[in-house]
């Protein structure tokens, strides 16, 4: 599974390379950024890309944000916006949610957006048969983090009896996961927002459907869209800040800021710092 993710990571990076000069230590600016976008006065926003089960990295990045926020002018409030995909692929998935709900981050008035991986967890809670699909893109690590092991799906290929045994095994995992998932975690997952709009910025997990106004956007597009959003050239009414598609370095142009730097694989978790009309980046 990890090798497939590595291949997709490299493929997406190469696709970005047609329009962007990628560097491992700074943002990839596709062209001169001439658009001026602003956050409301008295606010400094920190938007954080996909965490994917790396509590170690989010704690390090929050420490950087804390140090930066301590230097803000008097009267400026810091706020952290999380762009989704907190779980899956990394073995600290449960630990990330524990960190979110322990109260430490309330000083940042946090905004938590839904990612497609959180949507997948919620779907599994309602559909035991979705488990095998979920594990193909990272759900196994989340189950492990809650103390469960997914069934060996390859064992189901030998006979009808083996297929039935795997289905039964999934039912046991499904029932146990529903017991082991803390109520506070379920409440957290159910409370996630599809987007956050403030000032000249729109924060969303995956992106937006080009040519469609915000009120008509679908939640599925906000959580899953890729090429249709990434490859378009027309700016949206607001600057879109998103994660979902991993790249080597931050993508920043007149349409969007892409912040998924593949933390679970690279160890690089990235945040955009938005204050007034100024844009900067922090990274582990």
Short mmCIF file of C-alpha atoms in Angstrom, two decimals:
data_model
loop_
_atom_site.label_atom_id
_atom_site.label_comp_id
_atom_site.label_asym_id
_atom_site.label_seq_id
_atom_site.Cartn_x
_atom_site.Cartn_y
_atom_site.Cartn_z
CA UNK A 1 0.00 0.00 0.00
CA UNK A 2 2.78 2.42 0.90
CA UNK A 3 4.52 1.81 -2.44
CA UNK A 4 1.31 2.68 -4.27
CA UNK A 5 1.02 5.87 -2.25
CA UNK A 6 4.62 6.72 -3.08
CA UNK A 7 3.90 6.20 -6.77
CA UNK A 8 0.83 8.43 -6.62
CA UNK A 9 2.77 11.04 -4.66
CA UNK A 10 5.49 11.10 -7.32
CA UNK A 11 2.93 11.15 -10.12
CA UNK A 12 1.06 14.09 -8.68
CA UNK A 13 4.30 15.96 -8.12
CA UNK A 14 5.27 15.43 -11.75
CA UNK A 15 1.88 16.70 -12.89
CA UNK A 16 2.31 19.85 -10.84
CA UNK A 17 5.78 20.26 -12.32
CA UNK A 18 4.31 21.29 -15.66
CA UNK A 19 3.21 24.55 -14.06
CA UNK A 20 5.35 24.88 -10.97
CA UNK A 21 8.97 24.98 -9.95
CA UNK A 22 8.99 22.56 -7.01
CA UNK A 23 11.47 22.91 -4.20
CA UNK A 24 11.77 20.86 -1.06
CA UNK A 25 12.30 23.89 1.17
CA UNK A 26 9.78 26.45 -0.05
CA UNK A 27 6.48 27.09 -1.85
CA UNK A 28 6.04 26.17 -5.49
CA UNK A 29 4.81 29.37 -7.14
CA UNK A 30 3.29 28.54 -10.50
CA UNK A 31 3.49 32.12 -11.70
CA UNK A 32 3.86 35.56 -10.20
CA UNK A 33 1.18 35.87 -7.53
CA UNK A 34 -0.54 39.17 -8.19
CA UNK A 35 -3.80 38.54 -6.38
CA UNK A 36 -4.19 40.38 -3.08
CA UNK A 37 -6.28 38.44 -0.56
CA UNK A 38 -6.85 39.55 3.01
CA UNK A 39 -8.11 38.12 6.29
CA UNK A 40 -10.27 40.32 8.53
CA UNK A 41 -8.43 42.83 10.74
CA UNK A 42 -7.41 41.56 14.14
CA UNK A 43 -6.97 37.96 12.99
CA UNK A 44 -4.05 35.77 11.94
CA UNK A 45 -5.04 32.47 10.34
CA UNK A 46 -2.91 29.33 10.30
CA UNK A 47 -4.21 26.68 7.86
CA UNK A 48 -2.76 23.17 8.31
CA UNK A 49 -2.61 20.50 5.61
CA UNK A 50 -3.26 16.76 5.81
CA UNK A 51 -1.97 15.14 9.03
CA UNK A 52 -2.79 11.48 8.30
CA UNK A 53 -2.10 9.93 11.67
CA UNK A 54 1.08 11.85 12.57
CA UNK A 55 0.49 13.25 16.05
CA UNK A 56 4.23 13.77 16.42
CA UNK A 57 4.20 16.21 13.51
CA UNK A 58 1.08 18.15 14.48
CA UNK A 59 2.47 18.71 17.97
CA UNK A 60 5.72 20.04 16.48
CA UNK A 61 3.87 22.32 14.07
CA UNK A 62 1.56 23.64 16.79
CA UNK A 63 4.64 24.50 18.83
CA UNK A 64 5.95 26.54 15.90
CA UNK A 65 2.57 28.24 15.54
CA UNK A 66 2.51 29.01 19.27
CA UNK A 67 5.92 30.65 19.06
CA UNK A 68 4.89 32.63 16.00
CA UNK A 69 1.56 33.70 17.51
CA UNK A 70 3.35 34.97 20.61
CA UNK A 71 4.99 37.59 18.38
CA UNK A 72 1.75 38.89 16.86
CA UNK A 73 0.85 42.53 17.50
CA UNK A 74 -1.37 43.26 20.47
CA UNK A 75 -5.04 42.69 19.68
CA UNK A 76 -4.41 40.16 16.88
CA UNK A 77 -6.03 36.79 17.57
CA UNK A 78 -4.56 33.57 16.13
CA UNK A 79 -6.92 30.99 14.68
CA UNK A 80 -6.01 27.55 13.34
CA UNK A 81 -7.93 25.95 10.47
CA UNK A 82 -7.41 22.22 9.95
CA UNK A 83 -8.08 21.11 6.37
CA UNK A 84 -9.11 17.50 7.03
CA UNK A 85 -7.57 14.03 6.68
CA UNK A 86 -6.49 13.65 10.29
CA UNK A 87 -6.61 9.86 10.20
CA UNK A 88 -5.60 6.88 8.00
CA UNK A 89 -2.16 5.96 6.62
CA UNK A 90 -0.43 6.87 9.88
CA UNK A 91 -0.49 4.66 12.97
CA UNK A 92 -1.13 7.59 15.35
CA UNK A 93 -4.60 8.22 13.92
CA UNK A 94 -6.42 7.73 17.23
CA UNK A 95 -3.75 9.79 19.00
CA UNK A 96 -4.37 12.72 16.65
CA UNK A 97 -8.05 12.79 17.61
CA UNK A 98 -7.16 12.46 21.30
CA UNK A 99 -4.92 15.51 20.86
CA UNK A 100 -7.68 17.50 19.18
CA UNK A 101 -10.22 16.88 21.92
CA UNK A 102 -7.98 17.31 24.97
CA UNK A 103 -8.61 21.06 25.11
CA UNK A 104 -5.06 22.27 24.40
CA UNK A 105 -6.00 23.86 21.07
CA UNK A 106 -9.00 25.87 22.28
CA UNK A 107 -6.71 28.90 22.65
CA UNK A 108 -6.57 28.95 18.85
CA UNK A 109 -10.36 28.89 18.33
CA UNK A 110 -9.82 25.90 16.00
CA UNK A 111 -11.88 25.16 12.90
CA UNK A 112 -11.94 21.49 11.88
CA UNK A 113 -12.92 20.63 8.31
CA UNK A 114 -14.04 17.24 7.03
CA UNK A 115 -11.65 15.27 4.83
CA UNK A 116 -12.52 12.35 2.60
CA UNK A 117 -10.83 9.99 5.07
CA UNK A 118 -13.05 11.12 7.93
CA UNK A 119 -16.04 10.67 5.65
CA UNK A 120 -14.82 7.12 4.98
CA UNK A 121 -14.65 6.33 8.69
CA UNK A 122 -18.21 7.55 9.17
CA UNK A 123 -19.35 5.47 6.22
CA UNK A 124 -17.71 2.38 7.70
CA UNK A 125 -19.58 2.95 10.95
CA UNK A 126 -22.80 2.60 8.96
CA UNK A 127 -21.68 -0.04 6.43
CA UNK A 128 -19.62 -3.01 7.57
CA UNK A 129 -19.10 -4.01 3.93
CA UNK A 130 -17.25 -0.74 3.25
CA UNK A 131 -14.35 -1.85 5.45
CA UNK A 132 -12.42 -3.66 2.73
CA UNK A 133 -12.55 -0.59 0.49
CA UNK A 134 -11.58 1.76 3.32
CA UNK A 135 -8.46 -0.25 4.15
CA UNK A 136 -7.21 0.10 0.57
CA UNK A 137 -6.52 3.79 1.15
CA UNK A 138 -5.38 3.90 4.73
CA UNK A 139 -8.18 2.69 6.97
CA UNK A 140 -6.15 -0.28 8.19
CA UNK A 141 -3.80 2.02 10.07
CA UNK A 142 -6.75 3.71 11.76
CA UNK A 143 -8.17 0.37 12.84
CA UNK A 144 -4.76 -0.63 14.20
CA UNK A 145 -4.59 2.62 16.16
CA UNK A 146 -7.85 1.68 17.89
CA UNK A 147 -6.49 -1.79 18.69
CA UNK A 148 -8.10 -3.73 15.84
CA UNK A 149 -6.68 -5.66 12.89
CA UNK A 150 -8.57 -5.83 9.57
CA UNK A 151 -9.20 -9.30 8.14
CA UNK A 152 -6.79 -10.80 5.65
CA UNK A 153 -8.73 -10.07 2.47
CA UNK A 154 -6.46 -12.17 0.26
CA UNK A 155 -7.70 -15.22 2.12
CA UNK A 156 -11.14 -14.70 0.60
CA UNK A 157 -9.97 -15.54 -2.92
CA UNK A 158 -9.78 -19.32 -2.49
CA UNK A 159 -13.40 -20.43 -2.09
CA UNK A 160 -16.91 -19.36 -1.21
CA UNK A 161 -16.33 -20.63 2.31
CA UNK A 162 -13.26 -18.44 2.70
CA UNK A 163 -15.16 -15.44 1.32
CA UNK A 164 -17.88 -16.01 3.89
CA UNK A 165 -15.27 -16.30 6.65
CA UNK A 166 -13.78 -12.93 5.70
CA UNK A 167 -17.23 -11.33 5.65
CA UNK A 168 -17.84 -12.70 9.14
CA UNK A 169 -14.47 -11.39 10.25
CA UNK A 170 -15.35 -7.94 8.96
CA UNK A 171 -18.61 -8.03 10.89
CA UNK A 172 -16.66 -8.76 14.07
CA UNK A 173 -14.25 -5.88 13.39
CA UNK A 174 -17.16 -3.57 12.57
CA UNK A 175 -19.00 -4.40 15.78
CA UNK A 176 -15.86 -4.06 17.89
CA UNK A 177 -14.90 -0.74 16.28
CA UNK A 178 -18.32 0.69 17.08
CA UNK A 179 -17.72 -0.31 20.71
CA UNK A 180 -14.14 0.93 20.91
CA UNK A 181 -14.63 4.29 19.21
CA UNK A 182 -14.97 6.76 22.10
CA UNK A 183 -18.17 8.81 22.11
CA UNK A 184 -16.06 11.98 22.10
CA UNK A 185 -14.33 10.83 18.92
CA UNK A 186 -17.63 10.11 17.21
CA UNK A 187 -18.93 13.54 18.21
CA UNK A 188 -15.77 15.10 16.78
CA UNK A 189 -16.10 13.30 13.44
CA UNK A 190 -19.78 14.18 13.16
CA UNK A 191 -19.10 17.86 13.89
CA UNK A 192 -16.64 18.43 11.03
CA UNK A 193 -17.48 21.20 8.55
CA UNK A 194 -17.30 20.96 4.73
CA UNK A 195 -15.71 24.39 4.32
CA UNK A 196 -14.84 27.63 6.11
CA UNK A 197 -15.21 31.05 4.50
CA UNK A 198 -13.66 34.16 6.01
CA UNK A 199 -12.42 37.38 4.44
CA UNK A 200 -11.00 36.76 0.97
CA UNK A 201 -10.27 33.09 1.74
CA UNK A 202 -12.19 29.85 1.39
CA UNK A 203 -10.83 26.80 3.21
CA UNK A 204 -11.86 23.36 1.98
CA UNK A 205 -10.33 19.88 2.01
CA UNK A 206 -10.01 18.94 -1.67
CA UNK A 207 -11.17 21.88 -3.76
CA UNK A 208 -14.15 23.29 -5.62
CA UNK A 209 -16.01 22.54 -8.83
CA UNK A 210 -15.02 25.24 -11.39
CA UNK A 211 -17.86 27.42 -12.62
CA UNK A 212 -20.14 26.54 -9.69
CA UNK A 213 -20.98 29.06 -6.97
CA UNK A 214 -20.36 28.16 -3.35
CA UNK A 215 -24.02 27.54 -2.49
CA UNK A 216 -24.29 24.95 -5.28
CA UNK A 217 -21.06 23.06 -4.54
CA UNK A 218 -21.49 19.45 -3.46
CA UNK A 219 -19.89 18.04 -0.34
CA UNK A 220 -18.48 15.19 -2.40
CA UNK A 221 -16.57 17.60 -4.64
CA UNK A 222 -15.29 19.50 -1.61
CA UNK A 223 -13.91 16.24 -0.17
CA UNK A 224 -12.77 14.33 -3.27
CA UNK A 225 -12.24 16.54 -6.35
CA UNK A 226 -8.81 16.56 -7.96
CA UNK A 227 -7.99 17.23 -11.62
CA UNK A 228 -11.07 19.27 -12.51
CA UNK A 229 -10.15 21.70 -9.75
CA UNK A 230 -6.37 21.52 -9.95
CA UNK A 231 -6.11 21.88 -13.73
CA UNK A 232 -8.56 24.75 -14.18
CA UNK A 233 -7.22 28.27 -14.56
CA UNK A 234 -10.13 30.54 -13.67
CA UNK A 235 -9.89 32.07 -10.18
CA UNK A 236 -12.73 31.64 -7.71
CA UNK A 237 -14.28 34.65 -5.95
CA UNK A 238 -12.09 33.78 -2.94
CA UNK A 239 -8.59 32.37 -2.72
CA UNK A 240 -9.02 28.63 -2.10
CA UNK A 241 -6.83 27.00 0.55
CA UNK A 242 -6.88 23.19 0.41
CA UNK A 243 -5.11 19.90 1.04
CA UNK A 244 -5.96 16.40 -0.31
CA UNK A 245 -3.48 16.20 -3.19
CA UNK A 246 0.10 15.61 -1.98
CA UNK A 247 2.92 17.61 -3.53
CA UNK A 248 6.58 18.11 -2.67
CA UNK A 249 6.16 21.74 -1.68
CA UNK A 250 3.35 24.22 -1.18
CA UNK A 251 1.53 25.25 -4.35
CA UNK A 252 0.67 28.96 -4.37
CA UNK A 253 -0.81 30.90 -7.27
CA UNK A 254 -3.63 33.35 -7.98
CA UNK A 255 -6.32 30.63 -7.56
CA UNK A 256 -5.27 28.43 -4.69
CA UNK A 257 -2.85 27.45 -1.96
CA UNK A 258 -2.26 23.69 -1.76
CA UNK A 259 -0.90 22.54 1.61
CA UNK A 260 -0.75 18.73 1.51
CA UNK A 261 2.98 18.02 1.60
CA UNK A 262 2.53 14.28 2.24
CA UNK A 263 3.25 14.43 5.97
CA UNK A 264 2.62 10.75 6.69
CA UNK A 265 5.32 9.81 4.16
CA UNK A 266 7.70 12.80 4.10
CA UNK A 267 7.59 13.98 7.71
CA UNK A 268 6.77 17.44 6.37
CA UNK A 269 3.55 18.92 7.73
CA UNK A 270 2.84 22.43 6.46
CA UNK A 271 0.80 25.44 7.51
CA UNK A 272 0.00 28.68 5.72
CA UNK A 273 0.20 31.83 7.86
CA UNK A 274 -2.29 34.45 6.66
CA UNK A 275 -2.18 37.87 8.31
CA UNK A 276 -3.60 40.97 6.64
CA UNK A 277 -2.55 40.52 3.01
CA UNK A 278 0.68 38.71 3.90
CA UNK A 279 1.20 34.99 3.18
CA UNK A 280 3.96 32.89 4.72
CA UNK A 281 4.51 29.21 5.50
CA UNK A 282 5.59 27.08 8.45
CA UNK A 283 6.66 23.46 8.19
CA UNK A 284 8.06 20.62 10.28
#
